[in-house]
Tab-separated table of C-alpha atoms in Angstrom:
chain	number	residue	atom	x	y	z
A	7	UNK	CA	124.093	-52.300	115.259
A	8	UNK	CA	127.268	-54.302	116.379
A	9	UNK	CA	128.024	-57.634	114.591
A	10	UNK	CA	129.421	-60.548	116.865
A	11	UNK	CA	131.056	-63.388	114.362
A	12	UNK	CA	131.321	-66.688	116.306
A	13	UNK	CA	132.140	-70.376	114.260
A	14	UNK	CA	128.698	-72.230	115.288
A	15	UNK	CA	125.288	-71.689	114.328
A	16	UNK	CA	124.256	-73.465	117.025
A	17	UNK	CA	125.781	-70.850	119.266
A	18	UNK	CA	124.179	-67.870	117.509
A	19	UNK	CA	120.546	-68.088	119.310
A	20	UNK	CA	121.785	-68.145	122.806
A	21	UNK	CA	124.570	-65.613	122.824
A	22	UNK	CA	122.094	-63.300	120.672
A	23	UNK	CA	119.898	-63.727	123.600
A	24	UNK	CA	122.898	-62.768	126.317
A	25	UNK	CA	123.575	-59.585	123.908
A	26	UNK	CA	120.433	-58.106	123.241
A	27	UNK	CA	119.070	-56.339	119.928
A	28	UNK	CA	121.559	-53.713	120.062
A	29	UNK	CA	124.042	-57.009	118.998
A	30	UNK	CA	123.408	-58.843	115.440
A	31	UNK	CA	125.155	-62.734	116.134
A	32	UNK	CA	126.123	-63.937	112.943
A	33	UNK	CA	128.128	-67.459	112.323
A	34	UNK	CA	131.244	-67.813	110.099
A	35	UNK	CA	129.929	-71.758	109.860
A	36	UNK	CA	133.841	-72.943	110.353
A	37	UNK	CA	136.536	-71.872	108.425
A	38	UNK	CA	135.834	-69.002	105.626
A	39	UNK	CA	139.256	-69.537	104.188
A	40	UNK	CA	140.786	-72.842	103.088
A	41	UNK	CA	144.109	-73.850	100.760
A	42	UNK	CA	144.136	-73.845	97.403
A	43	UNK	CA	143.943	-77.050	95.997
A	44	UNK	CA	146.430	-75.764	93.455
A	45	UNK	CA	150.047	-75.771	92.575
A	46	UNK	CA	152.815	-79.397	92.947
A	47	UNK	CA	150.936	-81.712	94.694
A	48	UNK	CA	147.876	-79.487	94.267
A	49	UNK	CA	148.961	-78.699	98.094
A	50	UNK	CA	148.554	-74.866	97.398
A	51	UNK	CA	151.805	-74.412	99.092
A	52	UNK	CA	155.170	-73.019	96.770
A	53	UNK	CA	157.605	-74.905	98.766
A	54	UNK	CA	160.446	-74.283	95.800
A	55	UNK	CA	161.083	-70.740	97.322
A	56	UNK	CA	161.820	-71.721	100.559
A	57	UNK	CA	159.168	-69.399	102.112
A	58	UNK	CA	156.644	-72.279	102.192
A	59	UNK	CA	154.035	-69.405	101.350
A	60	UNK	CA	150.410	-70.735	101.542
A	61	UNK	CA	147.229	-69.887	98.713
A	62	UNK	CA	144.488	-68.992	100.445
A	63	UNK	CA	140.896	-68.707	98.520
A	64	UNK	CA	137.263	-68.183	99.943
A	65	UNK	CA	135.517	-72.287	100.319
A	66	UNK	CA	133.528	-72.335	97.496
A	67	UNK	CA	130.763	-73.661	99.970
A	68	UNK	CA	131.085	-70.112	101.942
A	69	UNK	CA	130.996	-67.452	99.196
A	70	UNK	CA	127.164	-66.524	100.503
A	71	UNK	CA	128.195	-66.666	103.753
A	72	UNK	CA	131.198	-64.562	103.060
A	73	UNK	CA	128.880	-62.332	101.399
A	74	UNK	CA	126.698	-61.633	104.332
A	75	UNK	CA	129.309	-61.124	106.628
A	76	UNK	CA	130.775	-58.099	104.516
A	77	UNK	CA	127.053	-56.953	103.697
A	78	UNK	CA	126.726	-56.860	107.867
A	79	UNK	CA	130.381	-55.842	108.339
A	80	UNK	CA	129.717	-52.541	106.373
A	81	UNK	CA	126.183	-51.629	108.403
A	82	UNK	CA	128.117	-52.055	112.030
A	83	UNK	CA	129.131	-49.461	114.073
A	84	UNK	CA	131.558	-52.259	115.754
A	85	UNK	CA	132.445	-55.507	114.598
A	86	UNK	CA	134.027	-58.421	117.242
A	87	UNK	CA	135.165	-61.942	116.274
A	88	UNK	CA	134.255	-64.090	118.707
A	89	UNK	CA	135.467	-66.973	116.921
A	90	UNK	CA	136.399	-70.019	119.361
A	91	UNK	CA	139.636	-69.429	122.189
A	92	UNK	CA	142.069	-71.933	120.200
A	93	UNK	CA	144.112	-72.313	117.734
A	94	UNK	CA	141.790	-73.115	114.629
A	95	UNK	CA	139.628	-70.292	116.263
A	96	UNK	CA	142.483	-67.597	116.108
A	97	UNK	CA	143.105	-68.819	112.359
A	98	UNK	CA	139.327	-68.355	111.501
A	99	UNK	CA	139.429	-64.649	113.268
A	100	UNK	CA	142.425	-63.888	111.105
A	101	UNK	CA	140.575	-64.561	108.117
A	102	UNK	CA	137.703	-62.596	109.001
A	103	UNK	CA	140.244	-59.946	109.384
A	104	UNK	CA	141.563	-60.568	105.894
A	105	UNK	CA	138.340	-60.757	104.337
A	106	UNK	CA	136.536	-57.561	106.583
A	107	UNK	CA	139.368	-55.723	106.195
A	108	UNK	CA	140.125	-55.235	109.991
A	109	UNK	CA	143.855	-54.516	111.213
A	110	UNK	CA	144.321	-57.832	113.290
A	111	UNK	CA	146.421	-55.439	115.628
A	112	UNK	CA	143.183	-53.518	115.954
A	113	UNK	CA	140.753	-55.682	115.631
A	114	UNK	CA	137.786	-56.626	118.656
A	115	UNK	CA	138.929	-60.347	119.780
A	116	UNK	CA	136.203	-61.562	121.983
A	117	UNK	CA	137.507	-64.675	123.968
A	118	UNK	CA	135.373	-66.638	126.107
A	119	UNK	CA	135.416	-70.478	127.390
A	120	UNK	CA	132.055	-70.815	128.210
A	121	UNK	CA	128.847	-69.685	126.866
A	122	UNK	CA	126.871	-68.150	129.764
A	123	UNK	CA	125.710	-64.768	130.075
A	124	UNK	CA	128.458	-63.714	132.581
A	125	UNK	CA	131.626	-64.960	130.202
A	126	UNK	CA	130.158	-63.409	127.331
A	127	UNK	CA	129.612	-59.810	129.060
A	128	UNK	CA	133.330	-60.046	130.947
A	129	UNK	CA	134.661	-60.663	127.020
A	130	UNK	CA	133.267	-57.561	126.452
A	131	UNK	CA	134.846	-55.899	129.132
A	132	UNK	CA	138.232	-57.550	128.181
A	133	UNK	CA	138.184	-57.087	124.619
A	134	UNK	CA	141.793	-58.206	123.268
A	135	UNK	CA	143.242	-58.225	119.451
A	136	UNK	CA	144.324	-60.894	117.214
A	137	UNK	CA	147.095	-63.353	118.703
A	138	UNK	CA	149.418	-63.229	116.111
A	139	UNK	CA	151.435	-66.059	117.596
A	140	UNK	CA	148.773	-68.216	117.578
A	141	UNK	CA	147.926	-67.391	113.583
A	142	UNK	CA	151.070	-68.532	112.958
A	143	UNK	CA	150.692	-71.707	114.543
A	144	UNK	CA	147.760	-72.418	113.180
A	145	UNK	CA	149.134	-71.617	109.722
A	146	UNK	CA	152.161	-73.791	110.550
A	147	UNK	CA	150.057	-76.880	111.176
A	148	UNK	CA	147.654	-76.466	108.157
A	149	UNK	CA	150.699	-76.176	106.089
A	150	UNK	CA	152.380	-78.856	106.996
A	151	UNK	CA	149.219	-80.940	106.756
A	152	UNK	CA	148.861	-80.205	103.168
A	153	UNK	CA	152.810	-80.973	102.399
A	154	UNK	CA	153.071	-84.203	104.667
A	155	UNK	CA	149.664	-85.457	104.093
A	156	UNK	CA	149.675	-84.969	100.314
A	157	UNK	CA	153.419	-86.568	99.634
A	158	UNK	CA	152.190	-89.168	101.613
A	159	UNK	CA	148.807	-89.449	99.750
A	160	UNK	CA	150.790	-89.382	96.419
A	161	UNK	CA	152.753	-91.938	97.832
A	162	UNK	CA	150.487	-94.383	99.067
A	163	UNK	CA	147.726	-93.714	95.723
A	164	UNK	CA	150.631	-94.592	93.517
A	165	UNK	CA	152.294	-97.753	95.275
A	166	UNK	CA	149.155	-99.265	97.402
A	167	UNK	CA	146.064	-97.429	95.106
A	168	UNK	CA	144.949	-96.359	98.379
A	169	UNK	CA	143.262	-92.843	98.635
A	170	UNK	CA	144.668	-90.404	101.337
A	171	UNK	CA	147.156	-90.371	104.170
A	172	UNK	CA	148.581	-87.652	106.517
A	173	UNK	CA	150.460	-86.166	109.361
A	174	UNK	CA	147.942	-88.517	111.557
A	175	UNK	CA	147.382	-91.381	109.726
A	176	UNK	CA	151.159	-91.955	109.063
A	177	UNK	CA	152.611	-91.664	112.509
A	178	UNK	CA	149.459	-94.151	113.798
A	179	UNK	CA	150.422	-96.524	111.255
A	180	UNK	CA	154.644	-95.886	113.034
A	181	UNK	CA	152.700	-96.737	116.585
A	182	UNK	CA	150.846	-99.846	115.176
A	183	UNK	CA	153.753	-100.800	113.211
A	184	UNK	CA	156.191	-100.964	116.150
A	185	UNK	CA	153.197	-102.657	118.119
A	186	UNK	CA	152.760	-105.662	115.902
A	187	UNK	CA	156.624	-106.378	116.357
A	188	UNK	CA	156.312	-106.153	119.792
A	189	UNK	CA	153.269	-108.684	119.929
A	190	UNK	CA	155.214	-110.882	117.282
A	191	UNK	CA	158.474	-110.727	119.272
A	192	UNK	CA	156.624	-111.338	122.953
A	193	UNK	CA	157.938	-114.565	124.502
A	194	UNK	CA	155.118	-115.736	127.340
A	195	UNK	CA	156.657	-115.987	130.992
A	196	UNK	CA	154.645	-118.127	133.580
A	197	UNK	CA	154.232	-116.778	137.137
A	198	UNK	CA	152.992	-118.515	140.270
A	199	UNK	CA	151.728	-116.923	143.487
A	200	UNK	CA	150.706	-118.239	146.601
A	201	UNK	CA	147.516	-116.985	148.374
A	202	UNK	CA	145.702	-118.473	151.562
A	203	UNK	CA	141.686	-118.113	151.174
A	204	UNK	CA	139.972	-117.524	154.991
A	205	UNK	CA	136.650	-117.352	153.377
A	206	UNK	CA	134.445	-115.894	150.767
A	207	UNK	CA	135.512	-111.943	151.535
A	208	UNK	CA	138.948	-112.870	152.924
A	209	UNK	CA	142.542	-114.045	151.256
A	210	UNK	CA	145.996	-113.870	152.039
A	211	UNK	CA	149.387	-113.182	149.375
A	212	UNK	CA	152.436	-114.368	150.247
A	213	UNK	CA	154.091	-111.234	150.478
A	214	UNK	CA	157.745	-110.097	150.972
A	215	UNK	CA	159.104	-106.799	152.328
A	216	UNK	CA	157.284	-104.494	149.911
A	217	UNK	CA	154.067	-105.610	150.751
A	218	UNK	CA	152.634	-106.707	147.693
A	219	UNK	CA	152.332	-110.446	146.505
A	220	UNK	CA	155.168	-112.437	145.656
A	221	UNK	CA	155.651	-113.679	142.064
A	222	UNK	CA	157.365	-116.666	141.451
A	223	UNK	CA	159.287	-116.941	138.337
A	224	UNK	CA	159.910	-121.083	138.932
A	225	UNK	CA	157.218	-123.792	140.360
A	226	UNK	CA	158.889	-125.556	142.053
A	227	UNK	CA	160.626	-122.543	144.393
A	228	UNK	CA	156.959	-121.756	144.790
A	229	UNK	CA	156.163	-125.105	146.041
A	230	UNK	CA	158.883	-125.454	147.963
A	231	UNK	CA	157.902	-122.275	149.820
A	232	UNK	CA	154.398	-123.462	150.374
A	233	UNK	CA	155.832	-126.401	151.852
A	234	UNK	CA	157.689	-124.313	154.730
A	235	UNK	CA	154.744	-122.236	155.449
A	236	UNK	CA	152.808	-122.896	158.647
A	237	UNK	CA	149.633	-123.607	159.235
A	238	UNK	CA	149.276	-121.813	161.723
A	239	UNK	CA	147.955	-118.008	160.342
A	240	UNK	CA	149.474	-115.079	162.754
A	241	UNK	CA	147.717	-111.583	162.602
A	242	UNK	CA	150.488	-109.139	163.339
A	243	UNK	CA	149.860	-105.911	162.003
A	244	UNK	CA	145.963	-104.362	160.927
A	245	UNK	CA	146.134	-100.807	158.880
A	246	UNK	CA	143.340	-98.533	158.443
A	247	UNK	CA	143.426	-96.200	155.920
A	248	UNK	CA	141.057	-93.074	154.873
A	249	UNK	CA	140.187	-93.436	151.252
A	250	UNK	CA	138.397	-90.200	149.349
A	251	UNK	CA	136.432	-90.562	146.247
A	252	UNK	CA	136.197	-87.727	144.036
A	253	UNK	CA	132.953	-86.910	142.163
A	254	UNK	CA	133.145	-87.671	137.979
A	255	UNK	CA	134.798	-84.608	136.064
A	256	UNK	CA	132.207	-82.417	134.211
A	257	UNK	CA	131.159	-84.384	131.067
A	258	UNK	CA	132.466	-83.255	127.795
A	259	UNK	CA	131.514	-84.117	124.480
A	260	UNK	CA	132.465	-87.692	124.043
A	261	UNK	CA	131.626	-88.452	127.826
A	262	UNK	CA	127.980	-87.097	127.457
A	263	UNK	CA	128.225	-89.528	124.158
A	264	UNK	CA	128.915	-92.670	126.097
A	265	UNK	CA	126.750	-91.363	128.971
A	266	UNK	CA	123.892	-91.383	126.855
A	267	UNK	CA	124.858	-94.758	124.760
A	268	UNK	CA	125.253	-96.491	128.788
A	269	UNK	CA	122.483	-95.304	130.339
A	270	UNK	CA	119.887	-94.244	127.550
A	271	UNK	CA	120.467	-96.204	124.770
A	272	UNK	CA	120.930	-92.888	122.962
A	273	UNK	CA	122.429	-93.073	119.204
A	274	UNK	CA	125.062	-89.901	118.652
A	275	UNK	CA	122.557	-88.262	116.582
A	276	UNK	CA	120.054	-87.966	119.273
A	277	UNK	CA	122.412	-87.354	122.201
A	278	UNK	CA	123.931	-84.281	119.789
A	279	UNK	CA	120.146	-83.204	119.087
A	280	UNK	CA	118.825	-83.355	123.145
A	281	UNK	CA	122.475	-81.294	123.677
A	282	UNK	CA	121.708	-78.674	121.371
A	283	UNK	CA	117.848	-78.048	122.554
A	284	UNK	CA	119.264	-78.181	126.538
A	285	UNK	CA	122.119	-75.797	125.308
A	286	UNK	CA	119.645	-73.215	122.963
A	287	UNK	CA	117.331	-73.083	126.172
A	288	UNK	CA	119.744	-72.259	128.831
A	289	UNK	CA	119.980	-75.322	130.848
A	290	UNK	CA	123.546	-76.665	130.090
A	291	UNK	CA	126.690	-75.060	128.785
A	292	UNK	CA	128.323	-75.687	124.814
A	293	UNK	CA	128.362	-79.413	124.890
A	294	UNK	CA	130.795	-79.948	121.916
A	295	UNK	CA	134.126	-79.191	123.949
A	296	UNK	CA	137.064	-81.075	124.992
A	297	UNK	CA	137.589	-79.010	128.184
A	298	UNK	CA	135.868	-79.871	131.798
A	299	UNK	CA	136.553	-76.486	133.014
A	300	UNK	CA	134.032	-75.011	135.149
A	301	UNK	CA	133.028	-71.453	135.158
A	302	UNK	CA	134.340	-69.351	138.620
A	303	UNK	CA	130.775	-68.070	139.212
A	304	UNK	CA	129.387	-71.270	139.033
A	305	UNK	CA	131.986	-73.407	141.359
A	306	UNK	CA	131.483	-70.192	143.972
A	307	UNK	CA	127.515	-70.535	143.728
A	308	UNK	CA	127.735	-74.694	144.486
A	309	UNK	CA	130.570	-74.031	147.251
A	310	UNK	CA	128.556	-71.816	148.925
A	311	UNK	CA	125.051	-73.996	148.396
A	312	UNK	CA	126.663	-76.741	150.168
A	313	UNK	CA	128.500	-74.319	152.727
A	314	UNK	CA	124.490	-73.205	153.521
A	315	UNK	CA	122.900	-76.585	153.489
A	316	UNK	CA	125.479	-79.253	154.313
A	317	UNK	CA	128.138	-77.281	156.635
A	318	UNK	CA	131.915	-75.812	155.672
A	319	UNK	CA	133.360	-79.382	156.130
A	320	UNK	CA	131.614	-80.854	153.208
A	321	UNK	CA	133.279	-78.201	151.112
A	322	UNK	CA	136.274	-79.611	148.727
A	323	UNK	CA	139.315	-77.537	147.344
């Protein structure tokens, strides 16, 4: 048997599908590791020797599933993390590492950006090791979570009894901050233009030698002007322009959200719920992504669909 460890349940029943029953899928559920909540500031970071060195511990909530990984772990003839291609996802392989023990510069990275049978089986092909880089970014930015967001915390819980802050919430409350001053400091400016109306489809700016309408700053120079126009309206110049319009990018997971909310009615819940089901049967890709990046295989099958039925022209880049 050879165990595959990805982050999502939900992604467990198709991939095992892709792989076969030579393959056992098994989820890590998230992160397996956490901080300690431990130490000044219970940030579970010693900060006093200049090392910032972190205290990592198994989540409480995961000790079974820790458990059955290692129970797995030790019945595989191969073990690959298949954990997601980012930076949280190289953090949660690195832990399985730690907690399998697997040399990271060893170890059987799967890394794939879509979940269809042909980007699982080309991981395989391309099987990589831990990026140790990436770790260390990842490490970087949980530690720094846990010493700006809990100074912060301590800060605001002591002075405004409120309960949390962090790295986010504290430079959003800088943008809306500066914001507010802006709005209080923002002195209103009239401006006048001066448009001819030919009929209901039709109008005419005053223009100048950019092209686009003329804004007055003063009335009465904009009255004044008016007053020296013609009546007379002289056509001297028509344009024609080609305009393309470019199909919606691939949905992704808040897109498909508002999708569903426009056109459906659809509450989160059962937009995330119809996802899942189209996903687990094969008829859509992972649906909770960020990326609209298209598979190769797939752009080449629709290029050469429309190249069959429509003609080479209709092709885009």
């Amino acid at each position: 048997m050879k165990l595959v460890i990805v982050e999502s349940p939900n992604k467990k029943r198709t991939i095992q599908k892709y792989l076969g029953d030579d393959y056992k899928v098994e989820a890590s559920v998230g992160h397996i590791t956490i901080l300690a909540m431990d130490g000044k500031y219970n940030m579970g970071v010693d900060e006093d020797n200049g090392l910032f060195t972190p205290h990592f511990i198994i989540d409480p909530k995961k000790v079974k599933v820790a458990e059955k990984l290692k129970a797995l772990a030790s019945e595989a003839e191969e073990i690959y993390i298949a954990t997601d291609p980012d930076r949280e996802g190289e953090g949660i392989a690195m832990h399985l590492c730690n907690l399998l023990d697997i040399d990271p510069n060893n170890a059987n990275r799967l890394e794939f950006h879509e979940i269809t049978k042909y980007a699982i089986n080309n991981a395989l092909d391309n099987v990589r090791h831990i990026d140790l880089k990436l770790y260390d970014s990842q490490e970087a930015r949980r530690i720094l979570d846990r010493i700006i967001g809990f100074k912060t915390s301590y800060i605001v819980n002591r002075d405004i009894q409120s309960n949390s802050a962090g790295r986010v919430q504290s430079v959003v409350l800088g943008f809306l901050y500066d914001r507010d001053e802006e709005i209080k400091n923002f002195k209103p400016t009239s401006y006048y233009f001066i448009n001819s109306i030919l009929d209901e489809n039709t109008s005419l700016y005053y223009s100048k030698e950019n092209d686009e309408k003329y804004k007055f700053v003063d009335k009465e120079e904009a009255l004044n002007v008016l007053n020296s126009l013609s009546n007379k309206q002289v056509l001297k110049d028509i344009r024609k322009e080609n305009k393309e319009t470019k199909s919606f990018a691939p949905y992704i997971l808040s897109t498909l959200q508002q999708a569903c909310s426009i056109t459906h009615h659809y509450k989160i819940g059962a937009t995330l719920e119809a996802a899942k089901t189209l996903f687990e049967d094969g008829y859509i890709t992972y649906p909770r992504t960020d990326s609209i990046r298209l598979a190769p295989e797939f752009i080449n099958k629709v290029k050469a669909y429309i190249t069959d039925n429509y003609g080479l022209e209709y092709v885009g880049v």
